[in-house]
PDB file of C-alpha atoms in Angstrom:
ATOM      1  CA  UNK A 268     -35.570  37.092   4.257  1.00 49.00           C
ATOM      2  CA  UNK A 269     -37.055  33.161   4.652  1.00 80.00           C
ATOM      3  CA  UNK A 270     -36.308  32.755   0.592  1.00 87.00           C
ATOM      4  CA  UNK A 271     -32.707  34.510   0.932  1.00 88.00           C
ATOM      5  CA  UNK A 272     -32.192  31.978   4.027  1.00 90.00           C
ATOM      6  CA  UNK A 273     -33.507  28.676   1.662  1.00 91.00           C
ATOM      7  CA  UNK A 274     -31.057  30.360  -1.065  1.00 91.00           C
ATOM      8  CA  UNK A 275     -28.087  30.335   1.614  1.00 90.00           C
ATOM      9  CA  UNK A 276     -28.654  26.912   2.416  1.00 91.00           C
ATOM     10  CA  UNK A 277     -29.646  25.709  -0.952  1.00 92.00           C
ATOM     11  CA  UNK A 278     -26.317  26.840  -2.399  1.00 91.00           C
ATOM     12  CA  UNK A 279     -23.743  25.509   0.796  1.00 89.00           C
ATOM     13  CA  UNK A 280     -25.164  22.162   0.291  1.00 90.00           C
ATOM     14  CA  UNK A 281     -24.491  22.093  -3.212  1.00 90.00           C
ATOM     15  CA  UNK A 282     -20.638  23.648  -2.392  1.00 86.00           C
ATOM     16  CA  UNK A 283     -20.065  20.974   0.817  1.00 86.00           C
ATOM     17  CA  UNK A 284     -22.431  17.761  -0.939  1.00 87.00           C
ATOM     18  CA  UNK A 285     -24.424  17.554   2.346  1.00 88.00           C
ATOM     19  CA  UNK A 286     -26.778  18.892   3.955  1.00 90.00           C
ATOM     20  CA  UNK A 287     -25.119  17.999   7.430  1.00 89.00           C
ATOM     21  CA  UNK A 288     -21.771  20.228   6.610  1.00 87.00           C
ATOM     22  CA  UNK A 289     -24.661  22.891   5.025  1.00 88.00           C
ATOM     23  CA  UNK A 290     -25.759  22.915   8.266  1.00 89.00           C
ATOM     24  CA  UNK A 291     -22.665  23.293  10.389  1.00 87.00           C
ATOM     25  CA  UNK A 292     -21.548  26.157   7.969  1.00 84.00           C
ATOM     26  CA  UNK A 293     -24.732  28.189   8.423  1.00 86.00           C
ATOM     27  CA  UNK A 294     -25.038  27.100  11.892  1.00 85.00           C
ATOM     28  CA  UNK A 295     -28.140  25.446  12.302  1.00 88.00           C
ATOM     29  CA  UNK A 296     -29.531  21.559  12.231  1.00 91.00           C
ATOM     30  CA  UNK A 297     -29.597  19.353   9.302  1.00 87.00           C
ATOM     31  CA  UNK A 298     -33.154  19.101   9.717  1.00 89.00           C
ATOM     32  CA  UNK A 299     -33.324  22.465   9.230  1.00 91.00           C
ATOM     33  CA  UNK A 300     -30.938  22.692   6.300  1.00 89.00           C
ATOM     34  CA  UNK A 301     -33.169  20.053   4.393  1.00 90.00           C
ATOM     35  CA  UNK A 302     -35.934  21.646   5.764  1.00 91.00           C
ATOM     36  CA  UNK A 303     -35.263  24.779   3.811  1.00 92.00           C
ATOM     37  CA  UNK A 304     -34.334  23.176   1.139  1.00 92.00           C
ATOM     38  CA  UNK A 305     -37.607  21.099   0.687  1.00 92.00           C
ATOM     39  CA  UNK A 306     -39.121  24.806   1.389  1.00 91.00           C
ATOM     40  CA  UNK A 307     -37.359  26.700  -1.505  1.00 91.00           C
ATOM     41  CA  UNK A 308     -38.077  23.519  -3.900  1.00 91.00           C
ATOM     42  CA  UNK A 309     -42.009  23.847  -2.892  1.00 90.00           C
ATOM     43  CA  UNK A 310     -41.890  27.319  -4.205  1.00 90.00           C
ATOM     44  CA  UNK A 311     -40.081  26.951  -7.182  1.00 91.00           C
ATOM     45  CA  UNK A 312     -42.042  24.334  -8.072  1.00 92.00           C
ATOM     46  CA  UNK A 313     -39.122  21.935  -9.272  1.00 92.00           C
ATOM     47  CA  UNK A 314     -37.021  19.509  -7.675  1.00 92.00           C
ATOM     48  CA  UNK A 315     -33.235  20.956  -7.189  1.00 93.00           C
ATOM     49  CA  UNK A 316     -31.516  18.014  -5.333  1.00 92.00           C
ATOM     50  CA  UNK A 317     -31.469  13.991  -5.851  1.00 89.00           C
ATOM     51  CA  UNK A 318     -30.990  12.000  -2.171  1.00 84.00           C
ATOM     52  CA  UNK A 319     -30.045   8.638  -0.876  1.00 79.00           C
ATOM     53  CA  UNK A 320     -28.857   7.330   2.065  1.00 73.00           C
ATOM     54  CA  UNK A 321     -25.408   7.925   0.970  1.00 76.00           C
ATOM     55  CA  UNK A 322     -25.513  11.972  -1.149  1.00 79.00           C
ATOM     56  CA  UNK A 323     -26.816  14.595  -2.264  1.00 87.00           C
ATOM     57  CA  UNK A 324     -26.708  15.401  -6.040  1.00 89.00           C
ATOM     58  CA  UNK A 325     -28.194  18.195  -8.163  1.00 91.00           C
ATOM     59  CA  UNK A 326     -30.664  17.547 -10.372  1.00 92.00           C
ATOM     60  CA  UNK A 327     -30.320  19.471 -14.368  1.00 91.00           C
ATOM     61  CA  UNK A 328     -32.709  22.180 -12.968  1.00 92.00           C
ATOM     62  CA  UNK A 329     -30.990  22.512  -9.606  1.00 91.00           C
ATOM     63  CA  UNK A 330     -27.404  22.832 -11.591  1.00 93.00           C
ATOM     64  CA  UNK A 331     -28.763  25.879 -13.330  1.00 92.00           C
ATOM     65  CA  UNK A 332     -30.268  26.919 -10.198  1.00 92.00           C
ATOM     66  CA  UNK A 333     -26.712  26.929  -8.725  1.00 91.00           C
ATOM     67  CA  UNK A 334     -25.411  28.220 -11.437  1.00 90.00           C
ATOM     68  CA  UNK A 335     -27.124  30.967 -11.685  1.00 91.00           C
ATOM     69  CA  UNK A 336     -28.181  31.454  -8.105  1.00 91.00           C
ATOM     70  CA  UNK A 337     -24.653  31.549  -6.306  1.00 87.00           C
ATOM     71  CA  UNK A 338     -23.173  34.740  -7.941  1.00 85.00           C
ATOM     72  CA  UNK A 339     -25.932  36.612  -7.420  1.00 87.00           C
ATOM     73  CA  UNK A 340     -25.775  35.987  -4.061  1.00 85.00           C
ATOM     74  CA  UNK A 341     -22.066  37.050  -3.890  1.00 79.00           C
ATOM     75  CA  UNK A 342     -22.830  40.476  -5.072  1.00 79.00           C
ATOM     76  CA  UNK A 343     -25.783  40.878  -2.809  1.00 81.00           C
ATOM     77  CA  UNK A 344     -23.235  40.102  -0.286  1.00 75.00           C
ATOM     78  CA  UNK A 345     -20.295  42.276  -1.528  1.00 69.00           C
ATOM     79  CA  UNK A 346     -23.224  45.395  -2.174  1.00 72.00           C
ATOM     80  CA  UNK A 347     -24.205  44.453   2.279  1.00 71.00           C
ATOM     81  CA  UNK A 348     -20.779  44.226   3.280  1.00 67.00           C
ATOM     82  CA  UNK A 349     -19.714  47.975   1.248  1.00 65.00           C
ATOM     83  CA  UNK A 350     -22.871  49.286   2.897  1.00 66.00           C
ATOM     84  CA  UNK A 351     -22.280  48.431   6.353  1.00 64.00           C
ATOM     85  CA  UNK A 352     -18.657  48.912   6.089  1.00 59.00           C
ATOM     86  CA  UNK A 353     -19.092  52.792   5.355  1.00 57.00           C
ATOM     87  CA  UNK A 354     -21.484  53.395   8.439  1.00 53.00           C
ATOM     88  CA  UNK A 355     -19.970  50.694  10.880  1.00 64.00           C
ATOM     89  CA  UNK A 356     -17.053  48.617  12.373  1.00 74.00           C
ATOM     90  CA  UNK A 357     -15.901  45.672  10.947  1.00 81.00           C
ATOM     91  CA  UNK A 358     -18.339  43.243  12.420  1.00 81.00           C
ATOM     92  CA  UNK A 359     -19.465  40.011  11.184  1.00 86.00           C
ATOM     93  CA  UNK A 360     -18.383  36.301  11.440  1.00 88.00           C
ATOM     94  CA  UNK A 361     -15.066  35.491   9.551  1.00 92.00           C
ATOM     95  CA  UNK A 362     -14.125  31.471   8.368  1.00 92.00           C
ATOM     96  CA  UNK A 363     -10.607  31.400   8.666  1.00 93.00           C
ATOM     97  CA  UNK A 364      -8.198  28.651   7.630  1.00 93.00           C
ATOM     98  CA  UNK A 365      -4.391  27.705   9.325  1.00 94.00           C
ATOM     99  CA  UNK A 366      -2.232  24.362   9.348  1.00 92.00           C
ATOM    100  CA  UNK A 367      -2.478  23.068  12.271  1.00 92.00           C
ATOM    101  CA  UNK A 368       0.740  23.087  14.573  1.00 91.00           C
ATOM    102  CA  UNK A 369       1.734  26.431  12.488  1.00 93.00           C
ATOM    103  CA  UNK A 370      -2.154  27.801  13.686  1.00 93.00           C
ATOM    104  CA  UNK A 371      -1.901  26.248  17.330  1.00 93.00           C
ATOM    105  CA  UNK A 372       1.857  27.554  17.785  1.00 92.00           C
ATOM    106  CA  UNK A 373       2.030  30.660  15.832  1.00 92.00           C
ATOM    107  CA  UNK A 374      -1.416  32.548  14.505  1.00 94.00           C
ATOM    108  CA  UNK A 375      -3.348  31.887  17.821  1.00 95.00           C
ATOM    109  CA  UNK A 376      -1.799  33.696  19.757  1.00 94.00           C
ATOM    110  CA  UNK A 377      -2.081  36.919  17.365  1.00 95.00           C
ATOM    111  CA  UNK A 378      -5.337  36.115  16.554  1.00 96.00           C
ATOM    112  CA  UNK A 379      -6.322  36.426  20.445  1.00 96.00           C
ATOM    113  CA  UNK A 380      -4.937  39.775  20.035  1.00 95.00           C
ATOM    114  CA  UNK A 381      -6.964  40.610  17.447  1.00 95.00           C
ATOM    115  CA  UNK A 382     -10.054  39.059  19.249  1.00 95.00           C
ATOM    116  CA  UNK A 383      -9.849  41.467  21.904  1.00 95.00           C
ATOM    117  CA  UNK A 384      -9.028  44.879  19.837  1.00 93.00           C
ATOM    118  CA  UNK A 385     -12.120  43.956  17.391  1.00 93.00           C
ATOM    119  CA  UNK A 386     -14.800  42.689  19.996  1.00 92.00           C
ATOM    120  CA  UNK A 387     -17.469  42.746  17.131  1.00 90.00           C
ATOM    121  CA  UNK A 388     -15.490  40.384  14.788  1.00 92.00           C
ATOM    122  CA  UNK A 389     -16.799  36.563  15.785  1.00 92.00           C
ATOM    123  CA  UNK A 390     -13.741  34.227  14.702  1.00 94.00           C
ATOM    124  CA  UNK A 391     -14.747  31.080  13.700  1.00 92.00           C
ATOM    125  CA  UNK A 392     -11.471  29.091  12.782  1.00 94.00           C
ATOM    126  CA  UNK A 393     -10.246  26.158  11.817  1.00 91.00           C
ATOM    127  CA  UNK A 394      -6.360  24.363  12.169  1.00 93.00           C
ATOM    128  CA  UNK A 395      -5.712  22.084   9.344  1.00 89.00           C
ATOM    129  CA  UNK A 396      -3.338  20.439   7.473  1.00 86.00           C
ATOM    130  CA  UNK A 397      -5.524  19.598   4.704  1.00 85.00           C
ATOM    131  CA  UNK A 398      -5.327  22.492   1.985  1.00 81.00           C
ATOM    132  CA  UNK A 399      -9.734  23.289   1.968  1.00 79.00           C
ATOM    133  CA  UNK A 400     -10.853  25.156  -0.765  1.00 77.00           C
ATOM    134  CA  UNK A 401     -12.012  28.611   0.203  1.00 79.00           C
ATOM    135  CA  UNK A 402     -14.672  29.490  -2.642  1.00 72.00           C
ATOM    136  CA  UNK A 403     -16.060  26.189  -2.503  1.00 73.00           C
ATOM    137  CA  UNK A 404     -15.927  25.461   1.284  1.00 78.00           C
ATOM    138  CA  UNK A 405     -17.047  28.916   2.588  1.00 78.00           C
ATOM    139  CA  UNK A 406     -13.961  30.367   4.047  1.00 86.00           C
ATOM    140  CA  UNK A 407     -12.884  34.311   4.196  1.00 89.00           C
ATOM    141  CA  UNK A 408      -9.079  32.948   4.517  1.00 91.00           C
ATOM    142  CA  UNK A 409      -6.345  31.442   4.948  1.00 92.00           C
ATOM    143  CA  UNK A 410      -3.355  31.555   6.285  1.00 94.00           C
ATOM    144  CA  UNK A 411      -0.658  28.802   4.630  1.00 92.00           C
ATOM    145  CA  UNK A 412       3.050  28.800   4.345  1.00 90.00           C
ATOM    146  CA  UNK A 413       4.213  28.188   1.029  1.00 87.00           C
ATOM    147  CA  UNK A 414       4.600  29.443  -2.808  1.00 84.00           C
ATOM    148  CA  UNK A 415       0.833  30.220  -3.280  1.00 79.00           C
ATOM    149  CA  UNK A 416      -0.445  28.000  -5.995  1.00 77.00           C
ATOM    150  CA  UNK A 417      -3.770  28.599  -6.678  1.00 72.00           C
ATOM    151  CA  UNK A 418      -4.721  31.733  -9.017  1.00 69.00           C
ATOM    152  CA  UNK A 419      -8.144  32.246  -7.686  1.00 71.00           C
ATOM    153  CA  UNK A 420      -7.630  33.877  -4.419  1.00 80.00           C
ATOM    154  CA  UNK A 421      -5.187  36.995  -3.857  1.00 85.00           C
ATOM    155  CA  UNK A 422      -1.876  36.715  -2.073  1.00 89.00           C
ATOM    156  CA  UNK A 423      -0.309  38.811   0.897  1.00 91.00           C
ATOM    157  CA  UNK A 424       3.172  37.846   2.197  1.00 91.00           C
ATOM    158  CA  UNK A 425       3.606  38.452   5.498  1.00 92.00           C
ATOM    159  CA  UNK A 426       6.889  37.433   6.600  1.00 90.00           C
ATOM    160  CA  UNK A 427       8.942  33.742   5.998  1.00 92.00           C
ATOM    161  CA  UNK A 428       9.573  30.740   8.265  1.00 93.00           C
ATOM    162  CA  UNK A 429      12.988  28.998   8.269  1.00 94.00           C
ATOM    163  CA  UNK A 430      13.761  24.964   8.327  1.00 95.00           C
ATOM    164  CA  UNK A 431      16.272  24.317  10.480  1.00 97.00           C
ATOM    165  CA  UNK A 432      18.160  20.658  11.451  1.00 98.00           C
ATOM    166  CA  UNK A 433      18.333  20.258  15.326  1.00 98.00           C
ATOM    167  CA  UNK A 434      20.304  18.080  17.894  1.00 97.00           C
ATOM    168  CA  UNK A 435      20.112  18.236  21.322  1.00 98.00           C
ATOM    169  CA  UNK A 436      24.126  18.707  23.100  1.00 97.00           C
ATOM    170  CA  UNK A 437      24.155  15.339  24.020  1.00 97.00           C
ATOM    171  CA  UNK A 438      23.541  14.024  21.670  1.00 97.00           C
ATOM    172  CA  UNK A 439      25.493  16.047  19.547  1.00 97.00           C
ATOM    173  CA  UNK A 440      28.557  15.442  22.176  1.00 96.00           C
ATOM    174  CA  UNK A 441      28.154  11.903  22.066  1.00 96.00           C
ATOM    175  CA  UNK A 442      27.219  11.474  18.183  1.00 95.00           C
ATOM    176  CA  UNK A 443      29.431  14.647  16.539  1.00 95.00           C
ATOM    177  CA  UNK A 444      27.883  17.294  14.892  1.00 96.00           C
ATOM    178  CA  UNK A 445      27.228  16.597  10.718  1.00 96.00           C
ATOM    179  CA  UNK A 446      29.588  18.669   8.482  1.00 95.00           C
ATOM    180  CA  UNK A 447      27.544  18.552   5.216  1.00 95.00           C
ATOM    181  CA  UNK A 448      23.467  16.843   3.841  1.00 96.00           C
ATOM    182  CA  UNK A 449      24.819  13.966   2.672  1.00 95.00           C
ATOM    183  CA  UNK A 450      26.353  13.085   6.271  1.00 96.00           C
ATOM    184  CA  UNK A 451      22.882  12.530   8.068  1.00 96.00           C
ATOM    185  CA  UNK A 452      22.738   8.979   6.463  1.00 93.00           C
ATOM    186  CA  UNK A 453      25.110   8.517  10.242  1.00 93.00           C
ATOM    187  CA  UNK A 454      22.478   9.745  12.078  1.00 96.00           C
ATOM    188  CA  UNK A 455      19.510   8.993  13.532  1.00 96.00           C
ATOM    189  CA  UNK A 456      16.864  11.494  12.152  1.00 97.00           C
ATOM    190  CA  UNK A 457      14.059  11.733  13.598  1.00 98.00           C
ATOM    191  CA  UNK A 458      11.322  12.425  10.969  1.00 97.00           C
ATOM    192  CA  UNK A 459       7.932  15.161  10.471  1.00 96.00           C
ATOM    193  CA  UNK A 460       5.684  12.590   8.623  1.00 94.00           C
ATOM    194  CA  UNK A 461       3.431  16.179   7.193  1.00 88.00           C
ATOM    195  CA  UNK A 462       6.257  17.412   4.872  1.00 88.00           C
ATOM    196  CA  UNK A 463       4.992  16.751   1.721  1.00 85.00           C
ATOM    197  CA  UNK A 464       8.550  14.689   1.295  1.00 90.00           C
ATOM    198  CA  UNK A 465       9.278  13.308   4.580  1.00 91.00           C
ATOM    199  CA  UNK A 466      11.898  11.268   3.470  1.00 92.00           C
ATOM    200  CA  UNK A 467      14.189  14.324   2.243  1.00 94.00           C
ATOM    201  CA  UNK A 468      15.015  16.910   3.973  1.00 96.00           C
ATOM    202  CA  UNK A 469      15.870  20.304   1.864  1.00 93.00           C
ATOM    203  CA  UNK A 470      19.041  22.068   1.902  1.00 94.00           C
ATOM    204  CA  UNK A 471      21.079  24.932  -0.253  1.00 92.00           C
ATOM    205  CA  UNK A 472      24.040  23.779  -1.170  1.00 84.00           C
ATOM    206  CA  UNK A 473      27.539  25.872  -1.147  1.00 79.00           C
ATOM    207  CA  UNK A 474      26.528  27.398  -5.255  1.00 79.00           C
ATOM    208  CA  UNK A 475      23.032  28.653  -3.384  1.00 79.00           C
ATOM    209  CA  UNK A 476      21.383  26.101  -5.277  1.00 82.00           C
ATOM    210  CA  UNK A 477      18.205  24.404  -3.260  1.00 86.00           C
ATOM    211  CA  UNK A 478      18.488  19.924  -2.346  1.00 91.00           C
ATOM    212  CA  UNK A 479      17.068  17.775  -0.854  1.00 92.00           C
ATOM    213  CA  UNK A 480      18.928  14.830   1.482  1.00 94.00           C
ATOM    214  CA  UNK A 481      17.411  11.464   1.766  1.00 95.00           C
ATOM    215  CA  UNK A 482      17.008  10.623   5.196  1.00 95.00           C
ATOM    216  CA  UNK A 483      16.470   7.769   7.467  1.00 93.00           C
ATOM    217  CA  UNK A 484      15.568   6.975  11.554  1.00 94.00           C
ATOM    218  CA  UNK A 485      12.964   4.371  13.302  1.00 95.00           C
ATOM    219  CA  UNK A 486      11.274   7.559  15.198  1.00 97.00           C
ATOM    220  CA  UNK A 487       8.342   9.102  12.425  1.00 96.00           C
ATOM    221  CA  UNK A 488       5.833  11.908  14.169  1.00 96.00           C
ATOM    222  CA  UNK A 489       3.036  13.603  12.106  1.00 93.00           C
ATOM    223  CA  UNK A 490       3.241  16.274  14.183  1.00 92.00           C
ATOM    224  CA  UNK A 491       6.508  19.115  15.101  1.00 94.00           C
ATOM    225  CA  UNK A 492       6.359  19.572  18.160  1.00 95.00           C
ATOM    226  CA  UNK A 493       7.009  15.689  19.225  1.00 96.00           C
ATOM    227  CA  UNK A 494       9.855  15.971  16.133  1.00 97.00           C
ATOM    228  CA  UNK A 495      11.142  18.267  18.716  1.00 98.00           C
ATOM    229  CA  UNK A 496      10.768  16.867  22.051  1.00 97.00           C
ATOM    230  CA  UNK A 497      11.748  13.469  21.092  1.00 98.00           C
ATOM    231  CA  UNK A 498      15.153  15.373  19.468  1.00 98.00           C
ATOM    232  CA  UNK A 499      15.401  17.142  22.914  1.00 98.00           C
ATOM    233  CA  UNK A 500      15.257  13.704  24.578  1.00 97.00           C
ATOM    234  CA  UNK A 501      18.654  12.925  22.564  1.00 97.00           C
ATOM    235  CA  UNK A 502      17.221  10.765  20.365  1.00 97.00           C
ATOM    236  CA  UNK A 503      18.113  12.881  17.067  1.00 97.00           C
ATOM    237  CA  UNK A 504      18.221  15.209  14.826  1.00 98.00           C
ATOM    238  CA  UNK A 505      15.347  16.390  13.157  1.00 98.00           C
ATOM    239  CA  UNK A 506      13.901  19.333  11.129  1.00 97.00           C
ATOM    240  CA  UNK A 507      11.964  21.411  11.660  1.00 96.00           C
ATOM    241  CA  UNK A 508      10.670  25.514  11.619  1.00 95.00           C
ATOM    242  CA  UNK A 509      11.987  28.117  13.226  1.00 95.00           C
ATOM    243  CA  UNK A 510       9.054  28.678  15.404  1.00 93.00           C
ATOM    244  CA  UNK A 511       8.801  25.615  16.910  1.00 95.00           C
ATOM    245  CA  UNK A 512      12.257  25.356  17.549  1.00 96.00           C
ATOM    246  CA  UNK A 513      12.854  29.119  19.106  1.00 94.00           C
ATOM    247  CA  UNK A 514      12.292  28.133  22.351  1.00 94.00           C
ATOM    248  CA  UNK A 515      14.271  25.322  22.590  1.00 97.00           C
ATOM    249  CA  UNK A 516      17.484  26.669  20.738  1.00 96.00           C
ATOM    250  CA  UNK A 517      17.004  29.869  23.451  1.00 95.00           C
ATOM    251  CA  UNK A 518      17.136  27.867  26.453  1.00 97.00           C
ATOM    252  CA  UNK A 519      20.131  25.569  25.236  1.00 97.00           C
ATOM    253  CA  UNK A 520      17.860  22.293  24.751  1.00 97.00           C
ATOM    254  CA  UNK A 521      18.932  22.173  21.150  1.00 97.00           C
ATOM    255  CA  UNK A 522      20.975  23.565  19.223  1.00 97.00           C
ATOM    256  CA  UNK A 523      20.962  24.591  15.187  1.00 97.00           C
ATOM    257  CA  UNK A 524      23.325  21.762  12.832  1.00 97.00           C
ATOM    258  CA  UNK A 525      24.284  22.909   9.465  1.00 96.00           C
ATOM    259  CA  UNK A 526      23.631  26.692   9.603  1.00 94.00           C
ATOM    260  CA  UNK A 527      25.923  26.981   6.096  1.00 94.00           C
ATOM    261  CA  UNK A 528      22.929  24.492   4.783  1.00 95.00           C
ATOM    262  CA  UNK A 529      19.838  26.154   5.643  1.00 94.00           C
ATOM    263  CA  UNK A 530      17.320  26.183   2.932  1.00 93.00           C
ATOM    264  CA  UNK A 531      15.076  29.105   1.465  1.00 91.00           C
ATOM    265  CA  UNK A 532      12.519  30.675   4.287  1.00 92.00           C
ATOM    266  CA  UNK A 533       9.268  29.205   3.277  1.00 91.00           C
ATOM    267  CA  UNK A 534       6.995  32.456   2.919  1.00 92.00           C
ATOM    268  CA  UNK A 535       3.963  32.907   4.816  1.00 93.00           C
ATOM    269  CA  UNK A 536       0.895  34.352   2.880  1.00 93.00           C
ATOM    270  CA  UNK A 537      -2.473  35.802   3.694  1.00 93.00           C
ATOM    271  CA  UNK A 538      -5.038  34.468   1.140  1.00 91.00           C
ATOM    272  CA  UNK A 539      -8.518  35.695   0.326  1.00 87.00           C
ATOM    273  CA  UNK A 540     -10.598  35.323  -2.471  1.00 81.00           C
ATOM    274  CA  UNK A 541     -11.044  37.784  -5.538  1.00 74.00           C
ATOM    275  CA  UNK A 542     -13.763  39.993  -4.653  1.00 65.00           C
ATOM    276  CA  UNK A 543     -15.065  43.225  -5.720  1.00 51.00           C
ATOM    277  CA  UNK A 544     -15.547  44.302  -2.461  1.00 61.00           C
ATOM    278  CA  UNK A 545     -13.020  43.095   0.272  1.00 72.00           C
ATOM    279  CA  UNK A 546     -14.946  43.216   3.412  1.00 80.00           C
ATOM    280  CA  UNK A 547     -14.334  45.483   6.264  1.00 85.00           C
ATOM    281  CA  UNK A 548     -13.585  42.292   8.680  1.00 89.00           C
ATOM    282  CA  UNK A 549     -11.321  40.252   6.334  1.00 90.00           C
ATOM    283  CA  UNK A 550      -8.955  43.356   5.492  1.00 89.00           C
ATOM    284  CA  UNK A 551      -8.502  44.251   9.330  1.00 93.00           C
ATOM    285  CA  UNK A 552      -7.428  41.591   9.481  1.00 94.00           C
ATOM    286  CA  UNK A 553      -5.022  41.080   7.446  1.00 93.00           C
ATOM    287  CA  UNK A 554      -3.788  44.250   8.020  1.00 92.00           C
ATOM    288  CA  UNK A 555      -3.489  43.058  11.215  1.00 94.00           C
ATOM    289  CA  UNK A 556      -1.361  40.322  10.960  1.00 94.00           C
ATOM    290  CA  UNK A 557       0.772  42.373   7.854  1.00 92.00           C
ATOM    291  CA  UNK A 558       1.691  45.154  10.602  1.00 91.00           C
ATOM    292  CA  UNK A 559       2.121  42.161  13.467  1.00 92.00           C
ATOM    293  CA  UNK A 560       4.782  40.180  11.422  1.00 90.00           C
ATOM    294  CA  UNK A 561       6.220  43.656   9.916  1.00 85.00           C
ATOM    295  CA  UNK A 562       9.430  43.249  11.835  1.00 73.00           C
ATOM    296  CA  UNK A 563       9.897  39.382  11.029  1.00 67.00           C
ATOM    297  CA  UNK A 564      12.132  38.390   8.509  1.00 54.00           C
ATOM    298  CA  UNK A 565      10.741  38.758   5.505  1.00 45.00           C
TER     299      UNK A 565
END
């Protein structure tokens, strides 16, 4: 079992590029990570990694060992999971990644309900707008907004997010309402810099073709909630997802404009790596999220 532990640590160092990151992934210290890899090198009688104060890189033998070892560990884990799943309730550590704002506002309540329903599953959730590699960084599952573009993962659609332009009633009474997207040039636009193209707001033309309009404004936030707060304060119009604007719309603090030009909704998917055996802990979470969002627009 010590050898297996050393092998896992070596793979984690190769995948993350550092002893610190590998140790964090496997829940130990960087000193213990270094000790495990050194023990493995001693057993094999060959140096696997070249270490400097700034970087860790594989030797020729280390790369060859990694290329053969990783699929063997994956096969072992698949076998282990298959046997456990056949006789036990779902359990174990589940690593999940999701976008920051979507994760904290929309996903976290669902995950809390899931955690209450499955007490044997340990959730390790990373909310970040950085696009991570599921396999290379050891994640079991990702929830992402937008069309999947990674052929190495399986995507299961959960629901769709609408994107809308909103403003406070007082601002709209003072400045009027834009009648067409191009009219946004005459309004104060509060820009979310987390958008792929922050200065271009999407819309769907009368012919049904998706397009974008150039916008500008003196207030820019890298957070949709902050943009909505600025709009509620009467500082201009902002373009945000429906799950951000929903409560303010219901309370009348903002109103939607340009409804007839609302762009096509963005799909939300659960993504997980291809595997011969999908671990029960991943399967039950994906099924839970599908059921959770079943009645939402698709």
